[in-house]
mmCIF file of C-alpha atoms in Angstrom:
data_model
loop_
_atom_site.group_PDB
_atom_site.id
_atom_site.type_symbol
_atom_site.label_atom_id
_atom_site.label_comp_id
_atom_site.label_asym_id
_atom_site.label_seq_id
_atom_site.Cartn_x
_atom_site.Cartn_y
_atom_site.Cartn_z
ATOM 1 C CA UNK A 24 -11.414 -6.397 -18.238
ATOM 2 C CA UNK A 25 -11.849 -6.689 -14.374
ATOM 3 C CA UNK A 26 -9.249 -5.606 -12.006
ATOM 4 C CA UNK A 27 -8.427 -5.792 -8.048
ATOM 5 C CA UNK A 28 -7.269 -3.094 -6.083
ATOM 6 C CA UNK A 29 -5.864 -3.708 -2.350
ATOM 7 C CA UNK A 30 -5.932 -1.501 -0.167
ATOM 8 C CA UNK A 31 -4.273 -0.768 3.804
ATOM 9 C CA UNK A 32 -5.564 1.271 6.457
ATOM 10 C CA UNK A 33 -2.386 2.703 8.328
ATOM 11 C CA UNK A 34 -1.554 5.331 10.612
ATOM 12 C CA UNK A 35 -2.132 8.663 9.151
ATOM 13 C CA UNK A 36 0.883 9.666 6.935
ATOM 14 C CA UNK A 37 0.734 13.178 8.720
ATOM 15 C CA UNK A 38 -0.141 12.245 12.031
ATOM 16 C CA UNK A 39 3.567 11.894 14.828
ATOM 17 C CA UNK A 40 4.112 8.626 15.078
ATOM 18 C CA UNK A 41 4.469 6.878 18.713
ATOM 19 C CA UNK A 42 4.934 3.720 20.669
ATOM 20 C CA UNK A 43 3.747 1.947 23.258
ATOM 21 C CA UNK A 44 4.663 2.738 26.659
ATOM 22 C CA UNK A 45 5.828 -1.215 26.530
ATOM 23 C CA UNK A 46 7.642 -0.743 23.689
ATOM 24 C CA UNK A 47 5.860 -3.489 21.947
ATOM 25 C CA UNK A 48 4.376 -1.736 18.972
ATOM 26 C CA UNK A 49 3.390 1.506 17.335
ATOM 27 C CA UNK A 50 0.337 3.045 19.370
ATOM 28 C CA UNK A 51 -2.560 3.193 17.074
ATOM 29 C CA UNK A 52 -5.731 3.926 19.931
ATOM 30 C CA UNK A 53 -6.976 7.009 19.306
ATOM 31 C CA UNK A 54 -4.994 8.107 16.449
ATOM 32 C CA UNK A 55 -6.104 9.060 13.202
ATOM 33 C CA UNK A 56 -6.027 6.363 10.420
ATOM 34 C CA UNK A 57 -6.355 6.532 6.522
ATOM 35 C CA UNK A 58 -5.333 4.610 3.396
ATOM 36 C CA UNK A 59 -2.221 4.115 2.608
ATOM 37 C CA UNK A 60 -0.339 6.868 -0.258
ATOM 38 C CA UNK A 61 1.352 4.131 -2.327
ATOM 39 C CA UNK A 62 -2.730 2.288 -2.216
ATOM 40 C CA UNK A 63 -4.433 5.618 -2.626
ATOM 41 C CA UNK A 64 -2.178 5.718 -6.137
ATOM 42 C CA UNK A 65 -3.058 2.560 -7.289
ATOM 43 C CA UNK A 66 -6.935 2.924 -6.532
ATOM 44 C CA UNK A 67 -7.018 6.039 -8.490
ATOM 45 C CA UNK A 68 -4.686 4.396 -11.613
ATOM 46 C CA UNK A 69 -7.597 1.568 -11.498
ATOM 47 C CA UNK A 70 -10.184 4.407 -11.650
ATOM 48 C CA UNK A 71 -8.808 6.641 -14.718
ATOM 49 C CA UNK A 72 -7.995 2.902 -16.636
ATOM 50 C CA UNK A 73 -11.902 2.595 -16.387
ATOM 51 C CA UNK A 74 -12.559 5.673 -17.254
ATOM 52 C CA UNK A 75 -10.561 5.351 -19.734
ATOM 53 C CA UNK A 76 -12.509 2.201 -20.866
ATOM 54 C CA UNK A 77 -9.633 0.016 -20.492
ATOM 55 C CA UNK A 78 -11.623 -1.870 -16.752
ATOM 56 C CA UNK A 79 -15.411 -2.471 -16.638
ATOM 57 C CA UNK A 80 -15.320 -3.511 -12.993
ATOM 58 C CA UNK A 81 -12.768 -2.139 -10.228
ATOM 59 C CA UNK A 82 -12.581 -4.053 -6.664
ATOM 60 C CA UNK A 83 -10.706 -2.867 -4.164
ATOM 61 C CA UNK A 84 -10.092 -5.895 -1.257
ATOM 62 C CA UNK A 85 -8.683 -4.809 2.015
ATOM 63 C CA UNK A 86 -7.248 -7.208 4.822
ATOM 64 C CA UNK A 87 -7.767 -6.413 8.288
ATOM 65 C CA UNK A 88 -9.990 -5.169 11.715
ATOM 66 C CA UNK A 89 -13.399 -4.326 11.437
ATOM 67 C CA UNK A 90 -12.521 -0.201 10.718
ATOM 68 C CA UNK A 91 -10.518 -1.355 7.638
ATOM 69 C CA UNK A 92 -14.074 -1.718 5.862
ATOM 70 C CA UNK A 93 -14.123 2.060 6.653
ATOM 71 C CA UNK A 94 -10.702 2.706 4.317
ATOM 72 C CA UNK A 95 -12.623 0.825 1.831
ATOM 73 C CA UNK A 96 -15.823 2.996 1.853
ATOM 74 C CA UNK A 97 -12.880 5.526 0.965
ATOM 75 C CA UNK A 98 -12.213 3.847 -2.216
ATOM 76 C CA UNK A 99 -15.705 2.982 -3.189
ATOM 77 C CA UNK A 100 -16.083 6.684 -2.682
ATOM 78 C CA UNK A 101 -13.398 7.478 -5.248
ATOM 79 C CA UNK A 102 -14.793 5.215 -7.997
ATOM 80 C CA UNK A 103 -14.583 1.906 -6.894
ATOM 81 C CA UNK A 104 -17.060 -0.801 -7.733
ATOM 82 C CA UNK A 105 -17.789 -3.041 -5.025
ATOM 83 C CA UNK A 106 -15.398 -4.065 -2.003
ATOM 84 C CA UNK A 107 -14.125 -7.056 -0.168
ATOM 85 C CA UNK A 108 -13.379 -6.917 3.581
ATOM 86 C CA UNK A 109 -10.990 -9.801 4.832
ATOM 87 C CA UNK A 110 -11.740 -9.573 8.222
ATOM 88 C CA UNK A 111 -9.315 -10.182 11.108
ATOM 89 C CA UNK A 112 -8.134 -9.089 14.388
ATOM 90 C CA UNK A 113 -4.447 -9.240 14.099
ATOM 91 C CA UNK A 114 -2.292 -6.213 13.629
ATOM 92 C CA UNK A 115 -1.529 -5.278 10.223
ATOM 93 C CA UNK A 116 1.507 -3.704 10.763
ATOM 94 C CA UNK A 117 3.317 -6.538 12.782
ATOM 95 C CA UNK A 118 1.522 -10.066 12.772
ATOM 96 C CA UNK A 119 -0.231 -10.223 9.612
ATOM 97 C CA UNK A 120 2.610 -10.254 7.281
ATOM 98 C CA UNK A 121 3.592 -9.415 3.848
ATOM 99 C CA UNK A 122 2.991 -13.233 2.692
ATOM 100 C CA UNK A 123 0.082 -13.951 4.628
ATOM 101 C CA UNK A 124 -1.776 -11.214 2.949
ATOM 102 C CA UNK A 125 -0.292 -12.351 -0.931
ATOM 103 C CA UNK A 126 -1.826 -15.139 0.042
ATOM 104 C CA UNK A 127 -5.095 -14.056 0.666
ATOM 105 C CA UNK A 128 -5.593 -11.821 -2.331
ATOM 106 C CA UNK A 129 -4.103 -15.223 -4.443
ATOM 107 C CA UNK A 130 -7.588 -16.822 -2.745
ATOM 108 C CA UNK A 131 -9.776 -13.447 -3.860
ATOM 109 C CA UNK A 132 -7.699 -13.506 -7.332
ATOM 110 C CA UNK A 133 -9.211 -17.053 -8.072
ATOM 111 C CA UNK A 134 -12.504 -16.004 -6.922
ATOM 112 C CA UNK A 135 -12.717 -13.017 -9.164
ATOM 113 C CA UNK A 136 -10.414 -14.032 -11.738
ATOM 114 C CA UNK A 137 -8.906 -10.518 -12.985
ATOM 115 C CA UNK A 138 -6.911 -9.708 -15.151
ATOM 116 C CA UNK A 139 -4.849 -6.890 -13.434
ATOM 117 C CA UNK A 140 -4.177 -6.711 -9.780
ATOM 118 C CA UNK A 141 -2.902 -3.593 -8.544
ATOM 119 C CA UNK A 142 -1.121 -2.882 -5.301
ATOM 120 C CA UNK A 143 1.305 0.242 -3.508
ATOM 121 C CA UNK A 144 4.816 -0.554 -4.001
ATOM 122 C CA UNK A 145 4.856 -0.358 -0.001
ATOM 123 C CA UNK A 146 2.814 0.352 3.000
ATOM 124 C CA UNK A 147 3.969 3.245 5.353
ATOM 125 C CA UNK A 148 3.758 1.192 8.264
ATOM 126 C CA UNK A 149 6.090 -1.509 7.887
ATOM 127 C CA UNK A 150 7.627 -0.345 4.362
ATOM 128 C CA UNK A 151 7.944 -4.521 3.370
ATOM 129 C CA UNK A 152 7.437 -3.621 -0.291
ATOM 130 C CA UNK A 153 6.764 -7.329 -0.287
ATOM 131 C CA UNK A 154 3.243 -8.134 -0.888
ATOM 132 C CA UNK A 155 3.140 -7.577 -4.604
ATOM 133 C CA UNK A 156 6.314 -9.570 -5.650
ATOM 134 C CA UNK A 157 4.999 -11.984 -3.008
ATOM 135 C CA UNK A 158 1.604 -12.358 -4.617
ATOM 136 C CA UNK A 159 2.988 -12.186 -8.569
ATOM 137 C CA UNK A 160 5.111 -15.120 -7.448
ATOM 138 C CA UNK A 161 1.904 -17.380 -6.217
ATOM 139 C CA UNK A 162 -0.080 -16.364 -9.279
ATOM 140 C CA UNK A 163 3.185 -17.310 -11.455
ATOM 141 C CA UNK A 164 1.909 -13.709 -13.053
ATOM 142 C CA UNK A 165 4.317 -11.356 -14.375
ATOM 143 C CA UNK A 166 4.994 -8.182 -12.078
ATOM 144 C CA UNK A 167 5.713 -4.402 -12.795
ATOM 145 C CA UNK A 168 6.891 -2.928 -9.696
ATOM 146 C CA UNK A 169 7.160 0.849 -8.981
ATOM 147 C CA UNK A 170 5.069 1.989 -11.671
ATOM 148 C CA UNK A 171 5.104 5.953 -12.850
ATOM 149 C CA UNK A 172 3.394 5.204 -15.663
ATOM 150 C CA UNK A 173 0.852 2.280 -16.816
ATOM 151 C CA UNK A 174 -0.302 2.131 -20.456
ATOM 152 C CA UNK A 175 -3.078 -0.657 -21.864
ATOM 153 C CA UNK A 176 -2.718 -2.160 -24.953
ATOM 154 C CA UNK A 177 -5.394 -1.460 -27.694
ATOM 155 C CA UNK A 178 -5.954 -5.327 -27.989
ATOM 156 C CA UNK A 179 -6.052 -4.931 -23.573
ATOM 157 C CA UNK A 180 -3.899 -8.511 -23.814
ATOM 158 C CA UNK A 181 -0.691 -6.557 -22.347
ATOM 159 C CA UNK A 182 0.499 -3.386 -20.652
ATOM 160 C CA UNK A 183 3.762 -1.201 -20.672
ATOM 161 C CA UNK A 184 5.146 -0.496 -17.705
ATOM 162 C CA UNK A 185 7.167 2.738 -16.651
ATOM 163 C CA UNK A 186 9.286 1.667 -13.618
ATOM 164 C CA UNK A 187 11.270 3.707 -11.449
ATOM 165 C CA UNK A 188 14.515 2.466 -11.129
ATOM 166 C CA UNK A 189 17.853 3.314 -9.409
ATOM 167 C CA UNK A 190 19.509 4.466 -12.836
ATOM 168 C CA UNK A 191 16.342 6.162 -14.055
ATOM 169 C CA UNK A 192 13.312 4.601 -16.207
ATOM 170 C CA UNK A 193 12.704 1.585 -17.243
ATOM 171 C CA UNK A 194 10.249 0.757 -19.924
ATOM 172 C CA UNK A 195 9.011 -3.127 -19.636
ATOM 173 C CA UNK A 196 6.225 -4.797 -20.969
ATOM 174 C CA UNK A 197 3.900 -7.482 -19.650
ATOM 175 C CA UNK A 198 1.678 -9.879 -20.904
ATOM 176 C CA UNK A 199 -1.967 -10.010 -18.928
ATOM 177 C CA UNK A 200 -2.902 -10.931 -16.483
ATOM 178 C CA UNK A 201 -0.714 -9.264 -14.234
ATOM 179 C CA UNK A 202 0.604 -7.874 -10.773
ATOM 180 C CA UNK A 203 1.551 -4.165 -10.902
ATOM 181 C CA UNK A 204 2.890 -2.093 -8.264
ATOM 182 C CA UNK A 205 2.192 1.813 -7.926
ATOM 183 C CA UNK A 206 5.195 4.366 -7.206
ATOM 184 C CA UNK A 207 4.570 8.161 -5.968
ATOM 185 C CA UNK A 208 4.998 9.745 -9.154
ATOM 186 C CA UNK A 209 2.000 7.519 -11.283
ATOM 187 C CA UNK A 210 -1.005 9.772 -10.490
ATOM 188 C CA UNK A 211 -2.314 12.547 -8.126
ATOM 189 C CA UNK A 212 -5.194 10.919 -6.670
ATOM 190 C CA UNK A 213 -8.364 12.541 -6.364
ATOM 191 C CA UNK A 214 -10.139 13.632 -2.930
ATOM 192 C CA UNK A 215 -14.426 11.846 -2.839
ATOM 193 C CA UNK A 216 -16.500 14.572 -1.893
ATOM 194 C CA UNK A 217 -19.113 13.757 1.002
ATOM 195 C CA UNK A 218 -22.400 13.152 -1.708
ATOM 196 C CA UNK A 219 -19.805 10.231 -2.881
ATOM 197 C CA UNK A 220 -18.437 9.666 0.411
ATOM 198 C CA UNK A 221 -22.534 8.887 1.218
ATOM 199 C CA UNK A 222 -23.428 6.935 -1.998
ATOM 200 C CA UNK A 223 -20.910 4.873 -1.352
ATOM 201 C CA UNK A 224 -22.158 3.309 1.205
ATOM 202 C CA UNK A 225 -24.642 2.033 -0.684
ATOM 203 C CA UNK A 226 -22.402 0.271 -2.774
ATOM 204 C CA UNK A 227 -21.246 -3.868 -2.272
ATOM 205 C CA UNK A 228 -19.145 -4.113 0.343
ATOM 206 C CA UNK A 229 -18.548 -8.042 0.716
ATOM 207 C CA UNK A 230 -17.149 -9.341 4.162
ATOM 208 C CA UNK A 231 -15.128 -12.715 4.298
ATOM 209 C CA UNK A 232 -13.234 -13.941 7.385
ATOM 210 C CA UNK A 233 -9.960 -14.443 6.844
ATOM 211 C CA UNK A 234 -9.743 -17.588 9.030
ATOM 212 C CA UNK A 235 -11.683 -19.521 6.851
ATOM 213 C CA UNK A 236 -9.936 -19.308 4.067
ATOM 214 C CA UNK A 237 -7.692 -21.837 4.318
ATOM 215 C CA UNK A 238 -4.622 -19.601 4.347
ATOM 216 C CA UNK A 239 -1.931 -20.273 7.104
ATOM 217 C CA UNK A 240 -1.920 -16.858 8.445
ATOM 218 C CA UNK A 241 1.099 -17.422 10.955
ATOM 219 C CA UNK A 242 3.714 -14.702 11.398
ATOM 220 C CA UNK A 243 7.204 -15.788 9.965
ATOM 221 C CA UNK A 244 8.844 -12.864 12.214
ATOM 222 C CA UNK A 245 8.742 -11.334 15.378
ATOM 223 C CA UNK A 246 8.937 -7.761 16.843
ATOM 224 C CA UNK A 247 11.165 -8.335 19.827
ATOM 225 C CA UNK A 248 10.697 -4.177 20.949
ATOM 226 C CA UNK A 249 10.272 -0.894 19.086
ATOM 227 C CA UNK A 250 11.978 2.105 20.162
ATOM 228 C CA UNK A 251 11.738 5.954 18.913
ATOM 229 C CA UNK A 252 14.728 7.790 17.662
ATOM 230 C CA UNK A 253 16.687 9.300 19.690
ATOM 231 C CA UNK A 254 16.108 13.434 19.864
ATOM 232 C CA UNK A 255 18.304 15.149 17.173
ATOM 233 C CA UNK A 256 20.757 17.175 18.694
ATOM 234 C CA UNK A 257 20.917 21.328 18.301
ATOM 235 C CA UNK A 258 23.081 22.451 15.621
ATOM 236 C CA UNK A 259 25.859 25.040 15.947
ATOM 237 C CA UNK A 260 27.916 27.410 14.184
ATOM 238 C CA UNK A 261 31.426 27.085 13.383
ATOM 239 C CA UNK A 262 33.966 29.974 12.207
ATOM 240 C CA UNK A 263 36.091 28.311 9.475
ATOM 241 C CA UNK A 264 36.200 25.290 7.368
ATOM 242 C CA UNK A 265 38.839 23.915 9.590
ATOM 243 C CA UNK A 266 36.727 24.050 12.237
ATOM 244 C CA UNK A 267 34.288 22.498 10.622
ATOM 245 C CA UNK A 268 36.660 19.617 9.611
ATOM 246 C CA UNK A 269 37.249 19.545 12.962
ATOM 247 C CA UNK A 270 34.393 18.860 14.540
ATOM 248 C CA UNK A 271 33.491 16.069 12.093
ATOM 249 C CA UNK A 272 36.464 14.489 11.919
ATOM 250 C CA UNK A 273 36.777 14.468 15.997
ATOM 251 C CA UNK A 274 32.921 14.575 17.133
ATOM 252 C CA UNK A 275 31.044 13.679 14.529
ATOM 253 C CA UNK A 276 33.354 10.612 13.571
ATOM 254 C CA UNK A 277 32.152 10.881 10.124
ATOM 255 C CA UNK A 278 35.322 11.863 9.228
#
């Protein structure tokens, strides 16, 4: 069984997020990048199913500048196969959108013909949680979303699907091939030490321009400005419950 992994470079998950001086987007010059969580999941679920026998080949496919092919080294370090880079210049947090990209992994899908793509439920950067759905819907594939647990058939011709939902688990299972989505809670993944880190650049990394691949990659939406909170306010200490009551009720307005 073969299986496709994407993959996102965003803004560091730990790293204090800011904008532009024109308040036109997040800055992202000179700041540290790395994969996204919910992706990093989902690459290392692809990696234990083959080692678990259930994948003989793993790709991981990643849309966007030239340094996204460095977030995919990342993965080929982890266990990863071979890699494809869908090269553009547009932002991947505001112009290329959620369905341009389904799109664009539906082209790599028929190219590879998988039988399990796997995607984060989200990406930290513009938290769409769209791509998957988006992409299940081309393929007219069924889709497991916010997976905490993935389980292969023996006869590998369907999975069960652990989904986190708002009133607890949910158990479904889906015929393959299919779309599934990774949640927090599906796997720890593993850190590639630098002798991987180094052998992986050895490994296929395959570089297509997204431009020529027939996809209409025009941006449905646009981000009119971007602002940072506003700075939280010092608490204080009250004396009594009434007080307290008080002070929502009157300055708070909560009340």
């Amino acid at each position: 069984m073969r299986a496709v992994v994407a993959v996102k470079r965003v803004v560091d998950y730990a790293v204090k997020v800011r904008v532009k001086a024109d308040k036109s987007a997040v800055e992202t010059d000179s700041v540290k990048m790395s994969m996204n969580p919910f992706c990093e999941i989902a690459v290392e679920e692809g990696i234990r199913m083959k080692e678990k026998g259930h994948i003989k080949e793993l790709i991981a496919v990643s849309c966007g500048p030239d340094k996204a092919s460095e977030t995919l080294r990342t993965a080929l370090a982890m266990g990863v196969d071979r890699a494809i880079h869908i090269k553009t210049d547009m932002r991947t947090d505001q112009e290329l959108q959620p369905l341009a990209v389904a799109k664009l992994l539906q082209k790599v899908v028929e190219k590879e013909s998988p039988e399990l793509v796997l995607l984060g439920k989200q990406a930290i950067d513009d938290d769409s949680n769209q791509t998957g759905s988006m992409l299940a819907g081309l393929l007219n594939w069924p889709q497991a979303g916010s997976a905490s647990n993935v389980t292969v058939d023996e006869s590998k011709t369907s999975i069960t699907v652990a989904r986190e939902v708002d009133s607890g688990i949910q158990e479904v299972k889906c015929p393959l091939p299919a779309v599934v989505t990774a949640d927090l809670r599906l796997n720890e993944p593993r850190y590639p030490t630098l002798p991987k880190l180094m052998k992986a650049k050895k490994k296929p990394l395959e570089v297509m321009d997204a431009a020529s691949m027939g996809v209409d990659l025009t941006p449905r939406m646009e981000v009119i400005m971007m602002e940072e909170p506003p700075v939280r306010a010092g608490g204080i200490k009250v004396d009594s419950v009434d007080q307290l009551v008080d002070k929502l009720k009157n300055e708070a307005k909560v009340l």
